[in-house]
CSV table of C-alpha atoms in Angstrom, one decimal:
chain,number,residue,atom,x,y,z
S,1,MET,CA,18.5,22.0,47.9
S,2,ALA,CA,19.4,19.3,45.2
S,3,LYS,CA,20.1,20.5,41.7
S,4,GLY,CA,19.2,18.4,38.7
S,5,TYR,CA,19.8,18.8,35.0
S,6,TYR,CA,17.7,18.5,31.8
S,7,LEU,CA,18.5,15.5,29.6
S,8,VAL,CA,19.1,15.5,25.9
S,9,VAL,CA,19.6,13.1,23.0
S,10,GLY,CA,23.1,11.6,23.3
S,11,ASP,CA,23.3,11.7,27.1
S,12,GLU,CA,24.5,8.4,28.4
S,13,THR,CA,23.3,6.0,31.1
S,14,THR,CA,25.4,4.7,33.9
S,15,CYS,CA,25.3,1.2,32.3
S,16,GLY,CA,26.7,2.6,29.0
S,17,GLY,CA,23.4,3.1,27.1
S,18,VAL,CA,22.4,6.3,25.4
S,19,ILE,CA,19.2,8.5,24.9
S,20,THR,CA,18.2,8.1,21.3
S,21,GLU,CA,14.9,10.0,21.1
S,22,GLY,CA,13.8,13.5,22.1
S,23,GLU,CA,11.5,16.4,21.1
S,24,PRO,CA,13.1,18.0,18.0
S,25,THR,CA,11.1,21.3,18.5
S,26,HIS,CA,12.7,21.9,21.9
S,27,THR,CA,16.5,21.8,21.9
S,28,ILE,CA,19.5,22.7,24.0
S,29,MET,CA,22.6,23.6,22.0
S,30,GLY,CA,21.0,21.9,19.0
S,31,ARG,CA,20.2,18.6,20.8
S,32,ALA,CA,16.6,17.5,21.3
S,33,VAL,CA,15.3,17.6,24.9
S,34,ALA,CA,14.4,14.2,26.3
S,35,ARG,CA,11.1,13.4,27.9
S,36,GLU,CA,9.6,10.6,29.9
S,37,GLN,CA,8.9,7.6,27.6
S,38,ASP,CA,11.5,8.6,25.0
S,39,ARG,CA,13.6,5.7,23.8
S,40,ILE,CA,17.0,4.7,25.0
S,41,THR,CA,19.5,1.9,24.7
S,42,CYS,CA,21.2,-0.2,27.4
S,43,GLY,CA,24.9,-0.8,27.5
S,44,LYS,CA,24.6,-4.4,28.7
S,45,HIS,CA,21.4,-5.7,27.1
S,46,PRO,CA,20.3,-5.6,23.5
S,47,GLY,CA,17.0,-3.9,22.6
S,48,THR,CA,15.3,-0.6,23.1
S,49,TYR,CA,14.1,0.8,26.5
S,50,ILE,CA,12.4,4.0,27.7
S,51,ILE,CA,12.9,6.8,30.2
S,52,VAL,CA,10.8,6.5,33.3
S,53,GLY,CA,10.2,9.3,35.7
S,54,HIS,CA,9.9,13.0,35.0
S,55,ILE,CA,10.4,16.5,36.3
S,56,PRO,CA,7.0,17.5,37.9
S,57,GLY,CA,5.2,20.4,36.4
S,58,ASP,CA,6.4,21.2,32.9
S,59,THR,CA,5.2,19.4,29.8
S,60,ILE,CA,6.1,19.5,26.1
S,61,LEU,CA,3.3,18.4,23.7
S,62,GLY,CA,1.7,16.6,26.5
S,63,ARG,CA,4.9,14.8,27.7
S,64,LYS,CA,6.9,15.7,30.8
S,65,PHE,CA,10.6,16.6,30.7
S,66,ALA,CA,13.2,14.0,31.8
S,67,GLY,CA,15.7,15.1,34.5
S,68,SER,CA,18.8,13.7,36.1
S,69,LEU,CA,17.1,13.7,39.6
S,70,HIS,CA,13.8,12.2,38.6
S,71,SER,CA,14.4,9.9,35.6
S,72,THR,CA,15.9,6.4,35.2
S,73,SER,CA,16.1,3.8,32.5
S,74,ASN,CA,13.6,0.9,32.5
S,75,CYS,CA,16.3,-1.5,31.3
S,76,PRO,CA,17.3,-4.4,33.5
S,77,CYS,CA,20.1,-2.3,35.0
S,78,LYS,CA,17.7,0.4,36.2
S,79,ALA,CA,20.5,2.9,35.3
S,80,ARG,CA,20.5,6.6,35.9
S,81,PHE,CA,21.5,9.3,33.4
S,82,ILE,CA,24.7,11.2,33.1
S,83,PRO,CA,23.7,14.8,32.0
S,84,SER,CA,25.9,16.7,29.5
S,85,MET,CA,24.1,20.1,29.6
S,86,MET,CA,25.3,21.4,32.9
S,87,ASN,CA,24.1,25.0,32.3
S,88,ASP,CA,20.5,24.0,32.2
S,89,ALA,CA,19.5,23.0,35.7
S,90,TYR,CA,16.5,22.8,37.9
S,91,GLU,CA,16.0,22.5,41.7
S,92,LEU,CA,14.3,19.6,43.4
S,93,ILE,CA,11.9,21.9,45.3
S,94,GLY,CA,9.9,22.5,42.1
S,95,SER,CA,11.2,25.5,40.1
S,96,PRO,CA,14.2,25.6,37.8
S,97,THR,CA,17.3,27.5,38.8
S,98,SER,CA,16.7,31.2,38.0
S,99,GLY,CA,18.1,32.3,34.7
S,100,GLN,CA,19.6,28.9,33.9
S,101,SER,CA,17.0,27.1,31.8
S,102,SER,CA,16.5,28.2,28.3
S,103,ILE,CA,13.7,25.8,27.5
S,104,ALA,CA,11.3,25.6,30.5
S,105,PRO,CA,9.0,28.2,31.9
S,106,SER,CA,8.1,27.7,35.5
S,107,PHE,CA,7.3,24.6,37.6
S,108,THR,CA,4.9,26.6,39.8
S,109,GLU,CA,1.5,24.8,39.9
S,110,THR,CA,-1.8,25.9,41.4
S,111,SER,CA,-4.8,24.0,42.4
S,112,GLU,CA,-6.7,25.8,39.6
S,113,SER,CA,-4.5,24.4,36.9
S,114,PRO,CA,-6.2,21.6,34.8
S,115,PRO,CA,-4.4,18.3,34.9
S,116,ASP,CA,-2.0,17.6,32.0
S,117,VAL,CA,-3.4,15.5,29.2
S,118,THR,CA,-1.1,13.5,27.0
S,119,PRO,CA,-2.4,13.6,23.4
S,120,VAL,CA,-2.5,10.2,21.8
S,121,PHE,CA,-3.2,8.8,18.4
S,122,ALA,CA,-6.2,6.7,19.5
S,123,LYS,CA,-8.2,6.3,22.7
S,124,SER,CA,-11.5,4.6,23.6
S,125,CYS,CA,-14.7,6.5,23.1
S,126,LEU,CA,-15.6,5.6,26.6
S,127,ARG,CA,-12.9,8.0,27.9
S,128,GLU,CA,-14.4,11.5,28.3
S,129,LYS,CA,-12.8,14.6,26.9
S,130,GLY,CA,-9.6,15.5,28.7
S,131,CYS,CA,-8.9,11.9,29.6
S,132,THR,CA,-6.5,9.7,27.6
S,133,ASP,CA,-6.0,6.9,30.2
S,134,ALA,CA,-5.9,3.3,29.0
S,135,GLY,CA,-8.8,1.0,29.5
S,136,THR,CA,-8.9,-1.5,32.2
S,137,GLU,CA,-11.7,-3.8,31.0
S,138,GLY,CA,-12.3,-5.7,27.8
S,139,GLU,CA,-14.1,-3.6,25.1
S,140,PRO,CA,-14.8,-3.9,21.4
S,141,HIS,CA,-12.3,-2.5,18.9
S,142,ARG,CA,-14.9,-0.3,17.3
S,143,ASN,CA,-14.6,1.9,20.4
S,144,PHE,CA,-11.3,3.1,18.9
S,145,GLY,CA,-12.4,3.3,15.3
S,146,LYS,CA,-13.3,1.4,12.1
S,147,MET,CA,-11.1,-1.3,10.9
S,148,GLY,CA,-10.4,-3.0,7.6
S,149,PHE,CA,-8.4,-6.1,6.6
S,150,TYR,CA,-6.3,-6.8,3.5
S,151,GLN,CA,-4.5,-9.9,2.3
S,152,THR,CA,-1.9,-10.4,-0.4
S,153,ILE,CA,-2.9,-11.6,-3.8
S,154,PRO,CA,-0.7,-14.4,-5.1
S,155,PRO,CA,1.4,-13.5,-8.2
S,156,SER,CA,-0.1,-14.3,-11.6
S,157,PRO,CA,1.2,-17.6,-12.9
S,158,THR,CA,1.4,-16.2,-16.4
S,159,SER,CA,3.4,-13.1,-15.6
S,160,PRO,CA,5.7,-12.3,-18.5
S,161,THR,CA,9.4,-12.4,-17.9
S,162,ASP,CA,10.6,-10.8,-21.1
S,163,ASN,CA,12.1,-7.5,-20.3
S,164,ASN,CA,10.8,-5.9,-23.5
S,165,GLU,CA,7.2,-7.0,-22.8
S,166,VAL,CA,7.5,-5.7,-19.3
S,167,ASP,CA,8.8,-2.3,-20.5
S,168,GLN,CA,6.1,-2.1,-23.1
S,169,ARG,CA,3.4,-2.7,-20.5
S,170,ALA,CA,4.9,-0.2,-18.2
S,171,GLN,CA,5.0,2.4,-20.9
S,172,THR,CA,1.4,1.7,-21.8
S,173,ALA,CA,0.4,2.1,-18.2
S,174,ARG,CA,2.2,5.4,-17.9
S,175,ARG,CA,0.3,6.7,-20.9
S,176,LYS,CA,-3.1,5.8,-19.4
S,177,PRO,CA,-4.9,9.0,-18.2
S,178,VAL,CA,-5.7,9.4,-14.5
S,179,GLU,CA,-9.4,8.9,-13.9
S,180,THR,CA,-11.1,11.8,-12.2
S,181,GLU,CA,-14.4,12.2,-10.4
S,182,PRO,CA,-16.9,14.9,-11.2
S,183,ASP,CA,-17.7,15.8,-7.6
S,184,VAL,CA,-14.5,16.5,-5.7
S,185,LYS,CA,-15.7,19.3,-3.4
S,186,THR,CA,-16.1,17.0,-0.4
S,187,PRO,CA,-12.9,15.3,0.8
S,188,TRP,CA,-12.9,11.8,-0.6
S,189,TYR,CA,-12.3,10.1,2.7
S,190,LYS,CA,-15.6,11.5,4.1
S,191,ARG,CA,-17.3,9.8,1.2
S,192,VAL,CA,-15.3,6.6,1.4
S,193,LEU,CA,-14.4,5.7,5.0
S,194,GLY,CA,-18.0,5.6,6.1
S,195,ARG,CA,-18.9,3.0,3.5
S,196,THR,CA,-19.4,-0.6,4.4
S,197,SER,CA,-20.4,-2.3,1.2
S,198,ALA,CA,-20.0,0.1,-1.7
S,199,ALA,CA,-16.8,0.2,-3.7
S,200,PRO,CA,-14.5,3.1,-2.9
S,201,ALA,CA,-14.7,6.3,-5.0
S,202,ALA,CA,-11.7,7.3,-7.1
S,203,VAL,CA,-9.4,10.0,-5.9
S,204,VAL,CA,-7.8,12.7,-8.0
S,205,VAL,CA,-4.0,12.5,-7.7
S,206,PRO,CA,-1.6,14.5,-9.8
S,207,VAL,CA,0.9,11.7,-10.5
S,208,SER,CA,1.6,9.2,-13.3
S,209,THR,CA,-0.3,6.0,-13.3
S,210,GLY,CA,2.9,4.1,-12.5
S,211,ALA,CA,4.4,0.8,-13.7
S,212,GLY,CA,2.2,-1.9,-15.1
S,213,LEU,CA,1.4,-5.3,-13.5
S,214,ALA,CA,4.2,-7.2,-15.1
S,215,ALA,CA,6.8,-4.7,-13.9
S,216,LEU,CA,5.4,-4.7,-10.4
S,217,GLU,CA,5.4,-8.5,-10.1
S,218,GLN,CA,8.9,-8.7,-11.6
S,219,ALA,CA,10.0,-6.4,-8.8
S,220,GLY,CA,8.4,-8.7,-6.2
S,221,ILE,CA,5.4,-6.4,-5.5
S,222,GLN,CA,2.1,-8.1,-4.7
S,223,GLY,CA,-1.3,-6.6,-4.6
S,224,MET,CA,-3.6,-6.7,-1.6
S,225,ARG,CA,-7.3,-7.4,-1.6
S,226,PHE,CA,-9.9,-6.3,0.9
S,227,VAL,CA,-11.1,-9.4,2.9
S,228,GLY,CA,-13.2,-7.9,5.7
S,229,GLY,CA,-14.1,-5.2,8.1
S,230,ASN,CA,-15.9,-1.9,7.7
S,231,LEU,CA,-13.1,0.3,6.5
S,232,MET,CA,-12.1,0.5,2.9
S,233,THR,CA,-9.9,3.2,1.4
S,234,ALA,CA,-9.8,4.5,-2.1
S,235,GLY,CA,-6.8,3.5,-4.3
S,236,ARG,CA,-5.0,0.2,-4.2
S,237,TRP,CA,-2.6,-1.2,-1.5
S,238,MET,CA,0.4,-3.4,-2.3
S,239,VAL,CA,3.1,-5.1,-0.4
S,240,GLY,CA,6.7,-5.9,-1.2
S,241,SER,CA,8.9,-8.9,-0.5
S,242,SER,CA,6.2,-11.0,1.0
S,243,PRO,CA,5.8,-14.8,0.9
S,244,VAL,CA,2.8,-15.8,-1.2
S,245,GLY,CA,-0.4,-15.2,0.6
S,246,ALA,CA,1.3,-14.6,4.0
S,247,ALA,CA,1.0,-10.8,4.4
S,248,ILE,CA,-2.1,-9.7,6.3
S,249,MET,CA,-2.7,-6.0,7.1
S,250,GLY,CA,-5.2,-4.5,9.5
S,251,MET,CA,-5.8,-0.7,9.4
S,252,MET,CA,-7.6,1.9,11.5
S,253,PRO,CA,-7.9,5.6,10.7
S,254,GLY,CA,-6.9,8.4,12.9
S,255,THR,CA,-9.4,10.9,14.1
S,256,LEU,CA,-11.2,13.0,11.6
S,257,ASN,CA,-12.5,15.5,14.2
S,258,GLU,CA,-11.2,19.0,13.9
S,259,GLY,CA,-9.7,20.7,17.0
S,260,GLU,CA,-9.7,17.5,19.2
S,261,THR,CA,-7.0,18.3,21.8
S,262,ASP,CA,-6.9,14.8,23.3
S,263,LEU,CA,-5.8,13.3,19.9
S,264,LEU,CA,-2.7,14.0,17.8
S,265,ASP,CA,-3.6,15.7,14.6
S,266,LYS,CA,-1.9,15.1,11.2
S,267,LEU,CA,0.4,18.1,11.5
S,268,LYS,CA,1.9,16.9,14.8
S,269,LEU,CA,2.2,13.3,13.5
S,270,GLU,CA,4.0,14.6,10.4
S,271,ASN,CA,6.5,16.4,12.7
S,272,ILE,CA,7.1,13.2,14.6
S,273,ALA,CA,7.5,11.3,11.3
S,274,LYS,CA,10.1,13.8,10.0
S,275,ASN,CA,12.4,12.7,12.9
S,276,GLY,CA,11.6,9.0,12.8
S,277,GLY,CA,9.8,9.2,16.1
S,278,SER,CA,6.9,7.4,17.7
S,279,ALA,CA,3.5,8.5,19.0
S,280,PRO,CA,1.6,7.3,22.1
S,281,THR,CA,-1.6,5.4,21.6
S,282,ARG,CA,-4.0,3.6,24.0
S,283,VAL,CA,-4.5,0.6,21.8
S,284,ARG,CA,-2.3,-1.7,19.7
S,285,PHE,CA,-3.0,-4.8,17.7
S,286,ARG,CA,-1.0,-7.7,16.4
S,287,TRP,CA,-1.6,-10.9,14.4
S,288,VAL,CA,-1.2,-14.2,16.2
S,289,ASP,CA,-1.6,-17.9,15.3
S,290,SER,CA,-5.0,-19.1,16.2
S,291,GLY,CA,-3.6,-22.6,16.7
S,292,ASN,CA,-4.7,-24.1,13.4
S,293,GLY,CA,-2.3,-22.2,11.2
S,294,ARG,CA,-4.6,-19.3,10.5
S,295,LEU,CA,-4.0,-15.8,11.9
S,296,LYS,CA,-6.3,-13.8,14.1
S,297,ALA,CA,-6.0,-10.2,15.4
S,298,GLU,CA,-5.5,-9.4,19.1
S,299,GLY,CA,-5.9,-6.0,20.6
S,300,TYR,CA,-4.5,-4.6,23.9
S,301,HIS,CA,-5.1,-1.5,26.0
S,302,MET,CA,-1.8,0.4,26.3
S,303,SER,CA,-1.0,2.5,29.3
S,304,ALA,CA,1.8,5.0,29.5
S,305,GLU,CA,3.3,3.1,32.4
S,306,GLY,CA,3.5,-0.2,30.6
S,307,GLY,CA,6.3,1.0,28.2
S,308,LEU,CA,4.6,-0.4,25.1
S,309,ASP,CA,2.3,2.4,24.2
S,310,ARG,CA,4.4,4.0,21.5
S,311,VAL,CA,4.0,3.2,17.8
S,312,PRO,CA,6.5,4.3,15.1
S,313,VAL,CA,5.2,7.1,12.9
S,314,ARG,CA,6.4,7.1,9.2
S,315,LYS,CA,5.5,9.2,6.2
S,316,MET,CA,4.8,7.6,2.8
S,317,THR,CA,6.8,9.1,0.0
S,318,LEU,CA,6.1,9.4,-3.7
S,319,ASN,CA,8.3,7.3,-6.0
S,320,VAL,CA,8.5,9.7,-9.0
S,321,PHE,CA,9.6,6.8,-11.3
S,322,THR,CA,6.6,4.5,-10.6
S,323,GLY,CA,4.0,7.0,-9.3
S,324,ASN,CA,3.5,4.8,-6.2
S,325,TYR,CA,3.6,6.1,-2.7
S,326,GLU,CA,5.9,3.9,-0.6
S,327,PHE,CA,6.7,3.1,3.0
S,328,TRP,CA,10.0,1.3,3.8
S,329,GLU,CA,10.6,-0.4,7.1
S,330,ASP,CA,13.9,0.4,8.8
S,331,GLY,CA,16.6,-1.7,7.2
S,332,ALA,CA,14.4,-3.0,4.4
S,333,ALA,CA,15.8,-3.7,1.0
S,334,GLY,CA,12.6,-2.6,-0.7
S,335,PRO,CA,9.3,-0.9,0.0
S,336,THR,CA,7.1,-2.7,2.6
S,337,ILE,CA,3.8,-1.0,1.8
S,338,LEU,CA,2.8,0.8,-1.4
S,339,TRP,CA,-0.3,2.7,-2.4
S,340,THR,CA,-1.5,3.8,-5.8
S,341,PRO,CA,-4.6,5.7,-6.9
S,342,ASN,CA,-5.0,3.4,-9.9
S,343,ASP,CA,-5.7,-0.2,-10.4
S,344,PRO,CA,-2.5,-2.0,-11.4
S,345,GLY,CA,-4.4,-5.1,-12.5
S,346,PHE,CA,-3.8,-7.6,-9.8
S,347,LYS,CA,-6.5,-10.3,-10.0
S,348,ALA,CA,-7.6,-12.3,-6.9
S,349,PRO,CA,-7.7,-16.0,-7.6
S,350,SER,CA,-11.1,-17.8,-7.7
S,351,ASN,CA,-12.1,-19.7,-4.6
S,352,THR,CA,-10.1,-22.9,-4.5
S,353,GLY,CA,-11.7,-24.2,-1.3
S,354,ASN,CA,-8.6,-23.5,0.8
S,355,ASN,CA,-9.4,-22.0,4.1
S,356,ASP,CA,-6.0,-20.3,4.7
S,357,GLY,CA,-7.1,-16.7,5.1
S,358,PRO,CA,-7.1,-14.8,8.4
S,359,ILE,CA,-9.9,-15.2,10.9
S,360,ILE,CA,-11.9,-12.0,10.6
S,361,ARG,CA,-14.1,-11.4,13.7
S,362,THR,CA,-17.0,-9.0,13.8
S,363,THR,CA,-15.6,-7.8,17.1
S,364,ILE,CA,-12.0,-7.9,18.3
S,365,THR,CA,-12.0,-7.6,22.1
S,366,VAL,CA,-9.3,-5.2,23.3
S,367,LEU,CA,-8.0,-6.6,26.6
S,368,PRO,CA,-5.9,-5.0,29.3
S,369,MET,CA,-2.2,-6.0,29.4
S,370,PRO,CA,-1.6,-8.4,32.3
S,371,GLU,CA,0.6,-7.4,35.2
S,372,ALA,CA,4.0,-8.9,35.4
S,373,ASP,CA,3.0,-11.2,38.3
S,374,GLU,CA,-0.3,-12.4,36.8
S,375,THR,CA,-0.5,-16.1,36.0
S,376,GLY,CA,-3.0,-18.7,35.1
S,377,GLU,CA,-6.6,-17.9,35.3
S,378,HIS,CA,-6.0,-14.4,36.6
S,379,SER,CA,-4.4,-13.3,33.3
S,380,THR,CA,-6.5,-12.6,30.2
S,381,THR,CA,-3.7,-12.2,27.6
S,382,LEU,CA,-0.8,-14.5,28.6
S,383,PRO,CA,1.8,-14.8,27.2
S,384,MET,CA,2.4,-11.1,27.7
S,385,PRO,CA,3.5,-9.5,24.4
S,386,GLU,CA,6.7,-7.6,24.1
S,387,GLU,CA,7.7,-4.8,21.7
S,388,LYS,CA,9.3,-7.3,19.3
S,389,ASP,CA,5.9,-9.0,19.0
S,390,PHE,CA,4.4,-6.0,17.3
S,391,ARG,CA,4.8,-4.9,13.7
S,392,ASP,CA,2.6,-1.8,13.6
S,393,TYR,CA,3.0,1.7,12.3
S,394,ILE,CA,1.2,5.0,11.9
S,395,LEU,CA,1.4,6.0,8.3
S,396,ILE,CA,1.1,9.6,7.1
S,397,HIS,CA,0.1,10.0,3.5
S,398,PRO,CA,1.2,13.2,1.7
S,399,LEU,CA,-2.3,13.6,0.2
S,400,LEU,CA,-4.0,16.2,2.3
S,401,ASP,CA,-7.4,14.5,2.4
S,402,LEU,CA,-6.1,11.1,3.6
S,403,PRO,CA,-6.1,10.8,7.4
S,404,PRO,CA,-3.2,9.1,9.3
S,405,LEU,CA,-3.7,5.3,9.3
S,406,TYR,CA,-2.6,2.8,11.9
S,407,ILE,CA,-1.6,-0.5,10.3
S,408,TYR,CA,-0.5,-3.7,11.8
S,409,LEU,CA,1.2,-6.3,9.6
S,410,SER,CA,1.6,-10.1,10.0
S,411,LYS,CA,5.1,-11.5,10.4
S,412,ASN,CA,6.5,-14.2,8.2
S,413,PRO,CA,5.9,-17.5,10.1
S,414,ASP,CA,8.2,-19.4,7.8
S,415,THR,CA,11.5,-17.8,8.9
S,416,PRO,CA,13.6,-20.7,10.3
S,417,ILE,CA,15.0,-20.2,13.9
S,418,TRP,CA,18.6,-20.9,12.7
S,419,THR,CA,20.6,-22.1,9.6
S,420,LYS,CA,21.1,-25.8,9.0
S,421,THR,CA,24.2,-27.6,8.0
S,422,LYS,CA,24.8,-30.9,6.1
S,423,ARG,CA,24.9,-32.6,9.5
S,424,LEU,CA,22.5,-30.6,11.6
S,425,GLU,CA,18.9,-29.4,11.3
S,426,PRO,CA,18.2,-25.8,12.4
S,427,VAL,CA,17.1,-26.7,16.0
S,428,SER,CA,20.2,-28.9,16.6
S,429,ASN,CA,22.5,-26.4,15.0
S,430,ALA,CA,21.1,-23.6,17.2
S,431,TYR,CA,21.5,-25.8,20.3
S,432,GLU,CA,25.2,-26.5,19.5
S,433,HIS,CA,25.8,-22.8,19.1
S,434,TRP,CA,24.2,-22.1,22.5
S,435,VAL,CA,26.4,-24.8,24.1
S,436,LYS,CA,29.5,-23.3,22.5
S,437,HIS,CA,28.8,-19.6,23.0
S,438,GLY,CA,26.0,-19.2,25.5
S,439,HIS,CA,28.4,-19.1,28.5
S,440,GLU,CA,30.2,-16.1,27.0
S,441,PHE,CA,27.3,-13.8,27.8
S,442,SER,CA,27.9,-13.5,31.5
S,443,ASP,CA,26.2,-10.1,31.5
S,444,GLN,CA,23.1,-11.7,30.1
S,445,PRO,CA,23.1,-15.4,31.1
S,446,PHE,CA,20.9,-17.7,28.9
S,447,ASN,CA,19.1,-20.4,30.8
S,448,ASN,CA,18.5,-22.4,27.7
S,449,ALA,CA,19.0,-22.5,23.9
S,450,LYS,CA,15.6,-20.9,23.3
S,451,GLU,CA,16.7,-17.7,25.2
S,452,TYR,CA,20.0,-17.7,23.2
S,453,VAL,CA,18.1,-18.0,19.9
S,454,GLU,CA,15.6,-15.3,20.8
S,455,SER,CA,18.3,-12.9,21.8
S,456,THR,CA,20.2,-13.6,18.5
S,457,HIS,CA,17.0,-12.9,16.5
S,458,ASP,CA,16.5,-9.7,18.4
S,459,PHE,CA,20.2,-8.6,17.9
S,460,VAL,CA,20.3,-9.1,14.2
S,461,ASN,CA,16.8,-7.8,13.5
S,462,ASN,CA,16.8,-4.9,15.9
S,463,PRO,CA,20.5,-4.1,16.4
S,464,PRO,CA,21.1,-1.6,19.2
S,465,GLU,CA,22.4,1.9,18.7
S,466,GLY,CA,26.1,1.8,17.7
S,467,THR,CA,26.1,-1.6,16.0
S,468,LEU,CA,28.5,-1.9,13.0
S,469,THR,CA,27.4,-3.8,9.9
S,470,LYS,CA,29.0,-5.4,6.9
S,471,THR,CA,27.7,-7.5,4.0
S,472,ARG,CA,29.6,-10.4,2.5
S,473,PRO,CA,29.6,-11.2,-1.2
S,474,ASN,CA,27.1,-14.1,-0.6
S,475,GLY,CA,24.6,-11.7,1.0
S,476,ASP,CA,25.3,-12.6,4.6
S,477,GLU,CA,24.9,-9.6,7.0
S,478,LEU,CA,27.5,-9.2,9.8
S,479,PHE,CA,26.8,-7.3,13.0
S,480,TYR,CA,29.2,-6.1,15.7
S,481,HIS,CA,28.6,-3.9,18.7
S,482,PRO,CA,32.0,-2.8,20.1
S,483,GLN,CA,30.7,-1.8,23.6
S,484,LEU,CA,28.8,-5.1,24.0
S,485,ASN,CA,31.6,-7.0,22.2
S,486,THR,CA,28.8,-9.0,20.4
S,487,PHE,CA,29.3,-10.4,16.9
S,488,ALA,CA,26.4,-12.0,14.9
S,489,VAL,CA,25.6,-13.1,11.4
S,490,LYS,CA,22.4,-13.7,9.5
S,491,THR,CA,21.8,-14.8,6.0
S,492,LYS,CA,20.4,-12.7,3.2
S,493,ASP,CA,17.1,-14.3,3.9
S,494,GLY,CA,17.2,-13.1,7.5
S,495,VAL,CA,18.1,-16.5,9.2
S,496,PRO,CA,20.6,-16.3,12.1
S,497,LYS,CA,23.9,-18.2,11.7
S,498,THR,CA,25.7,-17.4,15.0
S,499,MET,CA,26.2,-15.0,17.9
S,500,PHE,CA,29.2,-14.9,20.1
S,501,LYS,CA,31.8,-12.6,21.8
S,502,PRO,CA,35.1,-12.6,19.9
S,503,SER,CA,38.2,-12.9,22.1
S,504,ASP,CA,40.2,-10.2,20.1
S,505,LYS,CA,37.1,-7.9,19.9
S,506,MET,CA,37.5,-5.2,17.4
S,507,GLY,CA,40.4,-7.0,15.8
S,508,TYR,CA,38.1,-9.8,14.8
S,509,TRP,CA,35.7,-7.4,13.3
S,510,ASN,CA,38.4,-5.7,11.2
S,511,LYS,CA,39.4,-9.0,9.7
S,512,GLN,CA,35.9,-9.7,8.4
């Protein structure tokens, strides 16, 4: 009778990776219990992976426990786990060792027990109650909820640069009283989210009106304007550190139904956000180039087995100095998305005849993800997207009446693939770095310069757990992972400069 052990955050894999995510409400010796689909790292390959396989029977918030006998990593190594909690065991026959588990009830199952349902953020309305499976056929995005689209407003060409004028404008804005609405008995989102043509109603918020337009623009904050769809929220959305006109945001609200057990409610999502976790969903969207320089939205069905069904959940926080609610992406130098109940004064330019906005379709067809062996005409969504291709989040707003929002942002298409030198353009420079250093990565051989460049981008933009960082006086960011012995540099603008394996390892890092 084989004995297995429960896994917790911090347990290592046989390839040197580590479990980085668990359920914070269920712990063993203060460490969160790991579940199937929780995130892990790999000791040999950069990036984030998930736990596959589970102990049959017991669930926690709709997810099954991970165990040393049943679970493995989905990293290229297919590694197993090394348990550290040897006092919390279970037996392979289907019930935990008597008296040893402090977190699980019983594995005993009967034919009368209803099947386990994994609560998700969003599912298709074609799925009946008690079913949160992913779709297998193309279906319209409205089966998952309403959607709205926003685009950045270019900065005003006449923005004042004098600090005194900026401060005076900000002070004037702070003295402006908050507008209220006479009828506030009905939650405002029930009056607003259903509208398709009317302007959104004001929302009563007990905060200051925030900094003025000049102060916001001086800080690199741009306003966003509604450009299509049938979802428009109250307040004003803004974006930080974005190239002019490049940031596009799509959004979809979470369920407004009370007591829906198939869908994660706001309280559960808030608990996930507190721990920087992620939530399962049965649909994800991203922005892609339509082929003519304009962006279009694509949607995908997301199954639990595919490994891409989890979206980061983050809570917006109030900046008491500006009165704005902010969301910061991990590692960002400033806020990514901002929201204010007031109108900062951003003015959309008049129609110049340029057709550079996103392509807004009445219907976005959500397609199933292709199987790994699908090619050619048998695949509907090739090339198959990876986790790094998505830039989406579930945002929780502190205001009680605002439902959780799923947003997906465009990526900056202007980021060069590599730095250039006086002698070499970015492509040639990247090629020379691959020729010089590509062979050093015997644990992850690169077949060409493109694979080397993509791996470098992934390493500096999504550094694996345990990566050390430094910043040079010129703004260059340095990264070093001792276990992988991988060193890389990117500029302050996010452009990779190099990636290699130093011969003297930690000694090289200490000299930087």
